[in-house]
CSV table of C-alpha atoms in Angstrom, one decimal:
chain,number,residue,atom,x,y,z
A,1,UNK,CA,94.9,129.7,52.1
A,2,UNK,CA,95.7,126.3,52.3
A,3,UNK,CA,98.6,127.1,49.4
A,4,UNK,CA,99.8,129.9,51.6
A,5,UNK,CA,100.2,127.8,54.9
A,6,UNK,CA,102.3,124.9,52.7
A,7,UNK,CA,104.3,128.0,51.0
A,8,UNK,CA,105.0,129.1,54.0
A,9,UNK,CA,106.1,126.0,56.1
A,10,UNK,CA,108.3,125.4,53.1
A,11,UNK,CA,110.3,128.8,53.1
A,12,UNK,CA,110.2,128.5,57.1
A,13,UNK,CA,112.5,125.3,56.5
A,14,UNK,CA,115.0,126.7,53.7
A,15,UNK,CA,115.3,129.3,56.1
A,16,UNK,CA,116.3,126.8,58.8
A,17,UNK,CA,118.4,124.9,56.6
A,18,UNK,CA,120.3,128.5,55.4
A,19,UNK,CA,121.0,128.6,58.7
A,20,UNK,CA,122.2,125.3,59.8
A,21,UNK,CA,124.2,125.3,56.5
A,22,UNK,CA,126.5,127.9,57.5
A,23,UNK,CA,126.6,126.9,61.3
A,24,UNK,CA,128.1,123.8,59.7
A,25,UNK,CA,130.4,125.9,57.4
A,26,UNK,CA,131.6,127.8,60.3
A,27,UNK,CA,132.5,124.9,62.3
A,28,UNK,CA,134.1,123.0,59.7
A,29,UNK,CA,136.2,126.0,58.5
A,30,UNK,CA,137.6,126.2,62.7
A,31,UNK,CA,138.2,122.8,62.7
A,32,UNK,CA,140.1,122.5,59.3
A,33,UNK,CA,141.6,125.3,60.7
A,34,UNK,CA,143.0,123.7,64.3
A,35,UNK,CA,145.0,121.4,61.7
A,36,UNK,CA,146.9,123.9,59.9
A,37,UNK,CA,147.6,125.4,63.4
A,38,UNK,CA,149.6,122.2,64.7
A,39,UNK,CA,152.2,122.5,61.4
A,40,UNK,CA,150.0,119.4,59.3
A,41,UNK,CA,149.6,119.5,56.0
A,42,UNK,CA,147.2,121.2,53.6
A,43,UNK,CA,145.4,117.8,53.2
A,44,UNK,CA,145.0,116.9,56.6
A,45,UNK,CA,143.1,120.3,57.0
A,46,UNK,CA,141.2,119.2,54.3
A,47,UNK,CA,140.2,116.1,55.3
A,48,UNK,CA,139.7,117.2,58.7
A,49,UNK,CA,137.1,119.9,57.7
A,50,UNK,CA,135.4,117.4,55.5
A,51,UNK,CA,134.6,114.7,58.0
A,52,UNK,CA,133.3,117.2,59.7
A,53,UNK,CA,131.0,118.1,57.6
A,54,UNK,CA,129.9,114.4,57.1
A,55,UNK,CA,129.2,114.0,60.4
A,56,UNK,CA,127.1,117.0,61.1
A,57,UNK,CA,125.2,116.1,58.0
A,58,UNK,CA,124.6,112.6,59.6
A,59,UNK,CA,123.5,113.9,62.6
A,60,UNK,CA,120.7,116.2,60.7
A,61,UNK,CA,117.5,114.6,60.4
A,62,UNK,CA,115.8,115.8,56.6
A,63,UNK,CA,119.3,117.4,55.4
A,64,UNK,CA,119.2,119.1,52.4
A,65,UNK,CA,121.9,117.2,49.7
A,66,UNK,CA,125.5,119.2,49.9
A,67,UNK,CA,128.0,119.4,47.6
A,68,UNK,CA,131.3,119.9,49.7
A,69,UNK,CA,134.3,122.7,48.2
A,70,UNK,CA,136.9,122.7,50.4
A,71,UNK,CA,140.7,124.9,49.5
A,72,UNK,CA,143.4,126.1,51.6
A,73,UNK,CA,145.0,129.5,49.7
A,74,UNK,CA,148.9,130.6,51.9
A,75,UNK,CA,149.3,134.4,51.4
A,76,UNK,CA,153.0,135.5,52.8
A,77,UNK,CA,151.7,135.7,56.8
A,78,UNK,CA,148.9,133.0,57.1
A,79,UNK,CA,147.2,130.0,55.6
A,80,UNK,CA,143.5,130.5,55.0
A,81,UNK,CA,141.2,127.0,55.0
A,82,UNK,CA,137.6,128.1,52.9
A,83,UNK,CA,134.5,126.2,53.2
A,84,UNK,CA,132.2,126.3,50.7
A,85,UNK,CA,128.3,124.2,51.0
A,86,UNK,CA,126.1,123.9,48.5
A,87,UNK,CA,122.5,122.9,49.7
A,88,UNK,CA,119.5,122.0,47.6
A,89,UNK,CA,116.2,120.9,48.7
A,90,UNK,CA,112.9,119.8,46.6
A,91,UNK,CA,110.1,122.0,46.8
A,92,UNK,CA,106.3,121.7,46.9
A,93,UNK,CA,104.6,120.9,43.4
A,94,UNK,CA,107.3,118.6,42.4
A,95,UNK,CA,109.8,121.0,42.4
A,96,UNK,CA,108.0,123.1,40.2
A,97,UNK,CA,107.8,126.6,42.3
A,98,UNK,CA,110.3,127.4,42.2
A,99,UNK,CA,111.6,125.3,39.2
A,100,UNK,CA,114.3,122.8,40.1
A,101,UNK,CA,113.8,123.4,44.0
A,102,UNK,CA,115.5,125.0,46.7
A,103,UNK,CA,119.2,126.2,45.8
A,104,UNK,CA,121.1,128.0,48.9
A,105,UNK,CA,124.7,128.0,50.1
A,106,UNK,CA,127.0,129.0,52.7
A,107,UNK,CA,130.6,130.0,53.0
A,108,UNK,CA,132.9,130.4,56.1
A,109,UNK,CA,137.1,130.8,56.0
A,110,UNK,CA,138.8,130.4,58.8
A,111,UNK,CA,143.0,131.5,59.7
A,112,UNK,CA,145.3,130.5,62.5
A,113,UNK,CA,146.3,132.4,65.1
A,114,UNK,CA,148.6,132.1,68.6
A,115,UNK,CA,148.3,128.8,68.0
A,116,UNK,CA,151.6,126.5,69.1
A,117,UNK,CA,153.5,123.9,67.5
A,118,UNK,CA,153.7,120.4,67.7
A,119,UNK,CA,156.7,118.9,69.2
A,120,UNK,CA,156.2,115.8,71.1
A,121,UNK,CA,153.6,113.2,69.4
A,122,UNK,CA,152.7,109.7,70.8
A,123,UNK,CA,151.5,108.1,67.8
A,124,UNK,CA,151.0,105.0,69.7
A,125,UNK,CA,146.8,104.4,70.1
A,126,UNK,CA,146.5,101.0,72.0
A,127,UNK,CA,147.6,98.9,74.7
A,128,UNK,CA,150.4,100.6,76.9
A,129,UNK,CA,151.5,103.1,74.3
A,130,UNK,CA,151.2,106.3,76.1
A,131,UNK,CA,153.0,109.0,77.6
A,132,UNK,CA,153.9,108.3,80.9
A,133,UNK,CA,155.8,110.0,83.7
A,134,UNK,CA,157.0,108.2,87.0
A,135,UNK,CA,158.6,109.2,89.8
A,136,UNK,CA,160.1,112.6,90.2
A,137,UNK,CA,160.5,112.4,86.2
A,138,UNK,CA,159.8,116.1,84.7
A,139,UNK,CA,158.5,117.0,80.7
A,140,UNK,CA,158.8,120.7,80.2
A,141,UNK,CA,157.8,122.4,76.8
A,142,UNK,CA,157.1,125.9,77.3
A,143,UNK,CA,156.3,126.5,73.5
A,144,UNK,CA,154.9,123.5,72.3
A,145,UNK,CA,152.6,121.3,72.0
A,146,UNK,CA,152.8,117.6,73.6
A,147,UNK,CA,150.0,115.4,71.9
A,148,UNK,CA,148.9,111.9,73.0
A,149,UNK,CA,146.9,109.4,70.3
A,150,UNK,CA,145.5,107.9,74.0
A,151,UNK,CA,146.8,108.5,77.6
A,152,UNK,CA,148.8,110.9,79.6
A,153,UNK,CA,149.6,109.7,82.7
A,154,UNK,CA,151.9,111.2,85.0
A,155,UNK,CA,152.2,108.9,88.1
A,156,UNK,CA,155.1,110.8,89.4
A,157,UNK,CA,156.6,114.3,88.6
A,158,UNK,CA,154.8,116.6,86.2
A,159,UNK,CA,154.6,117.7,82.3
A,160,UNK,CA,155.0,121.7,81.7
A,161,UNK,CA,153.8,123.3,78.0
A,162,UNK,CA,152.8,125.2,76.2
A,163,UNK,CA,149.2,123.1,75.5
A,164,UNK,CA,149.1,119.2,76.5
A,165,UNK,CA,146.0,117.3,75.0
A,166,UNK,CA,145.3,113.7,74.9
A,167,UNK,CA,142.7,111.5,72.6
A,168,UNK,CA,141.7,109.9,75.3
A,169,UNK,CA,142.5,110.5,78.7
A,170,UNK,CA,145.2,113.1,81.1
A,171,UNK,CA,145.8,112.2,84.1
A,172,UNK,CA,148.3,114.0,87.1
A,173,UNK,CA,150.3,116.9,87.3
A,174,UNK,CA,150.0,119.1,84.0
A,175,UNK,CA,150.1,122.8,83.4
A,176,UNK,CA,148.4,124.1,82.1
A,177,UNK,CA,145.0,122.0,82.6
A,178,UNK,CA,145.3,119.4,79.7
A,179,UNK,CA,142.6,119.1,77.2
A,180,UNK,CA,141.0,115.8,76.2
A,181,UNK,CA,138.9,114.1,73.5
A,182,UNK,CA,141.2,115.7,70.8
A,183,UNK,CA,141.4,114.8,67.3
A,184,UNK,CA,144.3,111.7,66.6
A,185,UNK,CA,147.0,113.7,65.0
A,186,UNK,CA,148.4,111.2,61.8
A,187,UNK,CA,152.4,110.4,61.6
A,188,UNK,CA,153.6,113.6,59.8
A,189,UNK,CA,156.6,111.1,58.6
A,190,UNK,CA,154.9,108.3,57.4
A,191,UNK,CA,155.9,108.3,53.5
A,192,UNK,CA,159.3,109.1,55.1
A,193,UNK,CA,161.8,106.1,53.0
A,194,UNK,CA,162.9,104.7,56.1
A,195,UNK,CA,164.3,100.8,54.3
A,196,UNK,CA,167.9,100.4,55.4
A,197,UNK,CA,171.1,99.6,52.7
A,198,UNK,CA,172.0,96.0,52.4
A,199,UNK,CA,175.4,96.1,52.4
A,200,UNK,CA,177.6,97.2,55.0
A,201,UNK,CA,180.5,97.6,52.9
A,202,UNK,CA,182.9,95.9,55.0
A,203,UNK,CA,182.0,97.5,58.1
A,204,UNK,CA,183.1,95.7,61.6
A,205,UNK,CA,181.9,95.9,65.6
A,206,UNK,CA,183.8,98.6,66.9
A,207,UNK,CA,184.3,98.5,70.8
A,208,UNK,CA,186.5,101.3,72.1
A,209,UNK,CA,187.8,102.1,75.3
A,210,UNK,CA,190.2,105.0,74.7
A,211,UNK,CA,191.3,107.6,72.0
A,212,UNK,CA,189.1,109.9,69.2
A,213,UNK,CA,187.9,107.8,66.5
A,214,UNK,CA,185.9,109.7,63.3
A,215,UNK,CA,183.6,107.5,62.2
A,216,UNK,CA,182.9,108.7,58.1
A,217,UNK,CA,178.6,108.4,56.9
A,218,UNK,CA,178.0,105.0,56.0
A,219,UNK,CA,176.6,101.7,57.1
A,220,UNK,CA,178.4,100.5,60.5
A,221,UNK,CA,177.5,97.0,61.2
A,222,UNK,CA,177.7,94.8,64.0
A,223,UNK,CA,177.3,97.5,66.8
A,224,UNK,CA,179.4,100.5,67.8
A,225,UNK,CA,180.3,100.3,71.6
A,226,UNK,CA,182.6,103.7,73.1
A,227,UNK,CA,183.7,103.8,77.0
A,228,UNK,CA,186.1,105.0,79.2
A,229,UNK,CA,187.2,108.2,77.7
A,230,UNK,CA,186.2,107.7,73.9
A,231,UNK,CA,185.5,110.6,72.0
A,232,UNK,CA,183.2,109.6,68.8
A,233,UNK,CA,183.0,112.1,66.4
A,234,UNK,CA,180.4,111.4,63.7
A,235,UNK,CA,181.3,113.0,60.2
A,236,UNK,CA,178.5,114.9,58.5
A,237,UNK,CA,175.8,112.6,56.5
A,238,UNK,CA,173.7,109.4,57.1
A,239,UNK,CA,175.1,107.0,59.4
A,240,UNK,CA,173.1,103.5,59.2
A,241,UNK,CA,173.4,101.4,62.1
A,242,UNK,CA,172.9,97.8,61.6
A,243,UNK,CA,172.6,94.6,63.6
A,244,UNK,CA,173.9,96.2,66.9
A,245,UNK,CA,173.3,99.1,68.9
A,246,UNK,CA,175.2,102.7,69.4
A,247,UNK,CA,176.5,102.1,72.9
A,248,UNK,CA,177.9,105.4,74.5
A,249,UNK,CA,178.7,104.7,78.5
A,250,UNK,CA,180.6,105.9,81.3
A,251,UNK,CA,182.8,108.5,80.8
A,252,UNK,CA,182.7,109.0,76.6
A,253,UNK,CA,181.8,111.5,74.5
A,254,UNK,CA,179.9,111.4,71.1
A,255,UNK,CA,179.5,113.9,68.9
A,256,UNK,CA,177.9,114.9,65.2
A,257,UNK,CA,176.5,118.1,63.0
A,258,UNK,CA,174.5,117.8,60.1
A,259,UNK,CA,173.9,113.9,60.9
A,260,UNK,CA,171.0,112.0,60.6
A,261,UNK,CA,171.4,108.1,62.9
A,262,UNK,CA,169.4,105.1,61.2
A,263,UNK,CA,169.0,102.2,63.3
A,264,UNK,CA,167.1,98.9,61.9
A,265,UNK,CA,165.2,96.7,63.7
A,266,UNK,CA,168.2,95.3,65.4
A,267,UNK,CA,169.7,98.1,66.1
A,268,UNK,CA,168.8,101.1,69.0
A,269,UNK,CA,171.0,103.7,71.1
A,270,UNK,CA,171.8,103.6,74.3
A,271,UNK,CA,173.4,107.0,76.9
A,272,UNK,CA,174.2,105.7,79.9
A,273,UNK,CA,176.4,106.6,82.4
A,274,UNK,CA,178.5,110.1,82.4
A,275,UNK,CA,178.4,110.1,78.8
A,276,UNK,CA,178.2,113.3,76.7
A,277,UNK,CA,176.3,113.4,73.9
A,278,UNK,CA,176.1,116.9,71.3
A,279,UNK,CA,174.5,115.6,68.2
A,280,UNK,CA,172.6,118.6,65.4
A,281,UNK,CA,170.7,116.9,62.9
A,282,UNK,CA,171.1,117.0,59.2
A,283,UNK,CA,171.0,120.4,57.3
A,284,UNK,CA,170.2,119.4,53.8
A,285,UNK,CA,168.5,116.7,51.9
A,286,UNK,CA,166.2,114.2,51.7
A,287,UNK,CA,166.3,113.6,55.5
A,288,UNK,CA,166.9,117.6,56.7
A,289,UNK,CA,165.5,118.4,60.4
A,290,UNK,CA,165.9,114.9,61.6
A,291,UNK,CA,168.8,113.7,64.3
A,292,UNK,CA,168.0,110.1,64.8
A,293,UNK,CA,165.0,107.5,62.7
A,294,UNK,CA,164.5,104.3,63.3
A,295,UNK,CA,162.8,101.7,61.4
A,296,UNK,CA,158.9,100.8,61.1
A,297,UNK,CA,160.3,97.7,61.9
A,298,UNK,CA,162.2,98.3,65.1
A,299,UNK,CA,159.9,97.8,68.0
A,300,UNK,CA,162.7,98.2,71.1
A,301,UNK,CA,163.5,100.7,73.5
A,302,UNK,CA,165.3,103.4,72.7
A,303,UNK,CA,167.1,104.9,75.7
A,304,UNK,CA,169.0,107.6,77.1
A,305,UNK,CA,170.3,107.4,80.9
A,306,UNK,CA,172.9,109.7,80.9
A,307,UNK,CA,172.8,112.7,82.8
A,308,UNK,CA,175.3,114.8,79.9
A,309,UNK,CA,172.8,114.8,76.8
A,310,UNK,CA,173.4,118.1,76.3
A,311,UNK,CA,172.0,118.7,72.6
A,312,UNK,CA,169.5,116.7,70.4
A,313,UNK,CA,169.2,119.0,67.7
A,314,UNK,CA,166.3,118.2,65.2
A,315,UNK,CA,163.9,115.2,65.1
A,316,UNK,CA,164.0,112.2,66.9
A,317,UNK,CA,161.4,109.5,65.0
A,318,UNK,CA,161.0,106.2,66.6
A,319,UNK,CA,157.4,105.6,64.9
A,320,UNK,CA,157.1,101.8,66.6
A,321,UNK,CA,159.6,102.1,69.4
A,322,UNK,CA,159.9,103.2,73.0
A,323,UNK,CA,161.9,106.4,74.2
A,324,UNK,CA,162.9,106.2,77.7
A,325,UNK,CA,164.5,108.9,79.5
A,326,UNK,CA,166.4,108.1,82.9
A,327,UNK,CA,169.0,109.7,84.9
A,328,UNK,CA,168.4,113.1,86.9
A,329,UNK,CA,169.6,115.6,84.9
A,330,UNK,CA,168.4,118.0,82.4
A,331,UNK,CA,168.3,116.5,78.8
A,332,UNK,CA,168.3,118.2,75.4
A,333,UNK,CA,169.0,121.5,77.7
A,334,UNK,CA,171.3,123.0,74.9
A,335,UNK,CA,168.9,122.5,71.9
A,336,UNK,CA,167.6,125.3,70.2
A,337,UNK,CA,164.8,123.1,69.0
A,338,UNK,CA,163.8,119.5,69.3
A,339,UNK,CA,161.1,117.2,68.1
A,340,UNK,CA,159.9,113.9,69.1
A,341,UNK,CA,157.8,111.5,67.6
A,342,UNK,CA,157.5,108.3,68.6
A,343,UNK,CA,154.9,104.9,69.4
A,344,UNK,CA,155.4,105.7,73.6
A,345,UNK,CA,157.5,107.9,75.9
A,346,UNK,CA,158.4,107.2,79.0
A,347,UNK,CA,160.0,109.1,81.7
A,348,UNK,CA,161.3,107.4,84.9
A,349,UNK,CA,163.5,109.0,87.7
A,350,UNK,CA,164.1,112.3,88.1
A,351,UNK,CA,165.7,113.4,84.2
A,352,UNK,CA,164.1,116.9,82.8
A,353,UNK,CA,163.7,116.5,79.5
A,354,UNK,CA,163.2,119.9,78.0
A,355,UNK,CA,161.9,120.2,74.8
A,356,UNK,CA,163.1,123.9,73.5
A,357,UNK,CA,161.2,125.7,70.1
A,358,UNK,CA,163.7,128.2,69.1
A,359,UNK,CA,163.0,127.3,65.2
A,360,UNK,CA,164.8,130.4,64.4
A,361,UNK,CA,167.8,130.0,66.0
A,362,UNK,CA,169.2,126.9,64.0
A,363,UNK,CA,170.9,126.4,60.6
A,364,UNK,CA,169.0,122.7,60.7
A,365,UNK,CA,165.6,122.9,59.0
A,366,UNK,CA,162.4,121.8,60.6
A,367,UNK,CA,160.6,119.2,58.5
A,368,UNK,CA,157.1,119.8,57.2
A,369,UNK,CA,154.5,118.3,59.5
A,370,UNK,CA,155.9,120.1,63.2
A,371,UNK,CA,157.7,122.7,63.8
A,372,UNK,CA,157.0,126.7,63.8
A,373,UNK,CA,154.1,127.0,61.7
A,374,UNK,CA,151.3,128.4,64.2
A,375,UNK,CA,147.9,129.7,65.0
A,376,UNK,CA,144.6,128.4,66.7
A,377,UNK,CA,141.5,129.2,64.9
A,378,UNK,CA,139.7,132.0,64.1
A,379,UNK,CA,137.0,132.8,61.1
A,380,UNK,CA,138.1,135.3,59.1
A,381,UNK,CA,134.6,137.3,57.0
């Protein structure tokens, strides 16, 4: 009898084990999952599901030992994460009944659906490096996701999206209701080669007041300065801007398709005034989806006052800098699509900076990591 009871305690906790095990595997497949949803990587799914799975297994007094199998398999209309957990526990009589012990698993797969892209990331996860809103200032992403690695704050105006979440904290006027204590979503450009050419080929200051100038790919040193009535046509390719910053005030006009802007560390942009501003990132290449990069270096403020930005077509990447949006217009308005990751944003004012997803309706790429790939979480059986 006594054999019986033991026997039976025993199978009453593999049982319970069976059953936590694929609790587990269901949760970790959902949150894996949630990562494929936002556009990241396979191996951010991955790992996401995974450390999941190590902290519920932390958090489980007596766990069984698990051996973790973890794949993500893309069939042509989704991207399926499947979690596979192998348990084992001893048994009674030294393992001997049944020989070897306890051997269970559990399985769970999971898909994305209706899930929305990411297009605005602060990466920024100390100090003041947030996104913030002030005044009358206005965010509006009606297909998109806006993501914060700590605050939201809107002091003034309001944010508008598709989903807002924060790691840490929302505060203000956001709608929908924003979520909190989300997962930190990693730079999706972080092995992007971002070191800047050492020699600017001859390149000089340029400071115009008047006339078209076309200004070929290249290094431009020294600082490029248009006013007045300048137009500044870019040429297609990768324009490095070094040692000074891309100036375009009062009544000029800039404009560029299939470029990509560098700036180094001493280098930024500046919109101010009237000026206009059409720029469509590059098509092809090494750098294709992204409109304007600055280095890990740069840590300045990157801003844009004027009330003509009409088109910022692609990805803007300021990965340790500031973007600032004045002025009290609408901004990025003629975009079919637009990305932005940077360290903080900041809105002050009364600018509406709308942040379009119309992935579709471009011939410039979106890079791997945001962009159209979608789909919350759902198990699939």
């Amino acid at each position: 009898m006594i054999l019986i009871g033991v026997g039976a305690i025993d199978l009453s906790n593999v049982q319970s084990s069976k059953t936590r095990l694929h609790d587990v595997a269901d949760a970790a497949a959902l949150a894996g999952a949630w990562e494929l949803g936002l556009a990241i990587d396979d191996d951010a799914a991955i790992a996401r599901a995974e450390n999941f799975v190590k902290g519920q297994v932390s958090e489980w007094s007596e766990a069984p030992t698990i051996v973790t199998d973890i794949t993500v398999e893309e069939t042509r209309t989704q991207r399926i994460i499947r979690v596979r957990l192998d348990g084992h526990r001893p048994s009674f009589f030294g393992s001997m009944l049944p020989p070897g012990g306890w051997h269970f698993s559990a399985e769970a797969a999971a898909t994305t659906v209706g899930m929305v892209p990411l297009c605005v990331l602060v990466s920024g996860d100390s100090g003041s490096k947030l996104l913030n809103l002030v005044d009358r200032a206005r965010l509006s992403a009606p297909a998109c996701l806006v993501h914060s690695n700590r605050d939201i704050d809107v002091e003034g105006g309001s944010i508008s999206a598709s989903m807002t979440q924060a790691v840490t904290s929302a505060a203000g006027i956001i709608s929908p209701a924003p979520g909190t204590g989300a997962a930190p979503i990693d730079d999706p450009f972080a092995q992007m080669d971002l070191t800047p050419p050492t020699n600017c080929g001859g390149s000089t200051k340029i400071d115009k007041k008047s006339g078209t100038i076309s200004l070929p790919p290249g290094v431009h040193c020294g600082g490029v300065k248009v006013s007045g009535d300048t137009k500044l046509i870019l040429e297609p390719g990768e324009h490095w801007f070094v040692g000074g910053a891309l100036d375009i005030a009062e009544n000029a006009t800039l404009i560029g398709s299939d470029v990509v802007l560098f700036f180094d560390k001493a280098s930024k942009f500046e919109f101010q005034d009237q000026a206009l501003v059409t720029l469509e990132g590059r098509r092809t290449g090494a750098y294709a989806g992204i409109v304007m990069a600055a280095t890990r270096e740069n840590t300045q403020d990157f801003v844009i006052s004027s009330d003509n930005v009409e088109s910022l077509l692609g990805v803007i990447y300021v990965p340790e800098a500031t973007l600032i949006v004045e002025g009290t217009e609408e901004v990025a308005r003629d975009s079919a699509w637009t990305v932005i990751v940077a360290e903080s944003v900041h809105l002050t004012g009364s600018p509406s900076l709308i942040i379009n997803a119309n992935y579709t309706g471009s011939a410039v790429p979106v890079p791997q990591g945001v962009g159209p790939r979608a789909g919350g979480s759902t198990l699939v059986r």
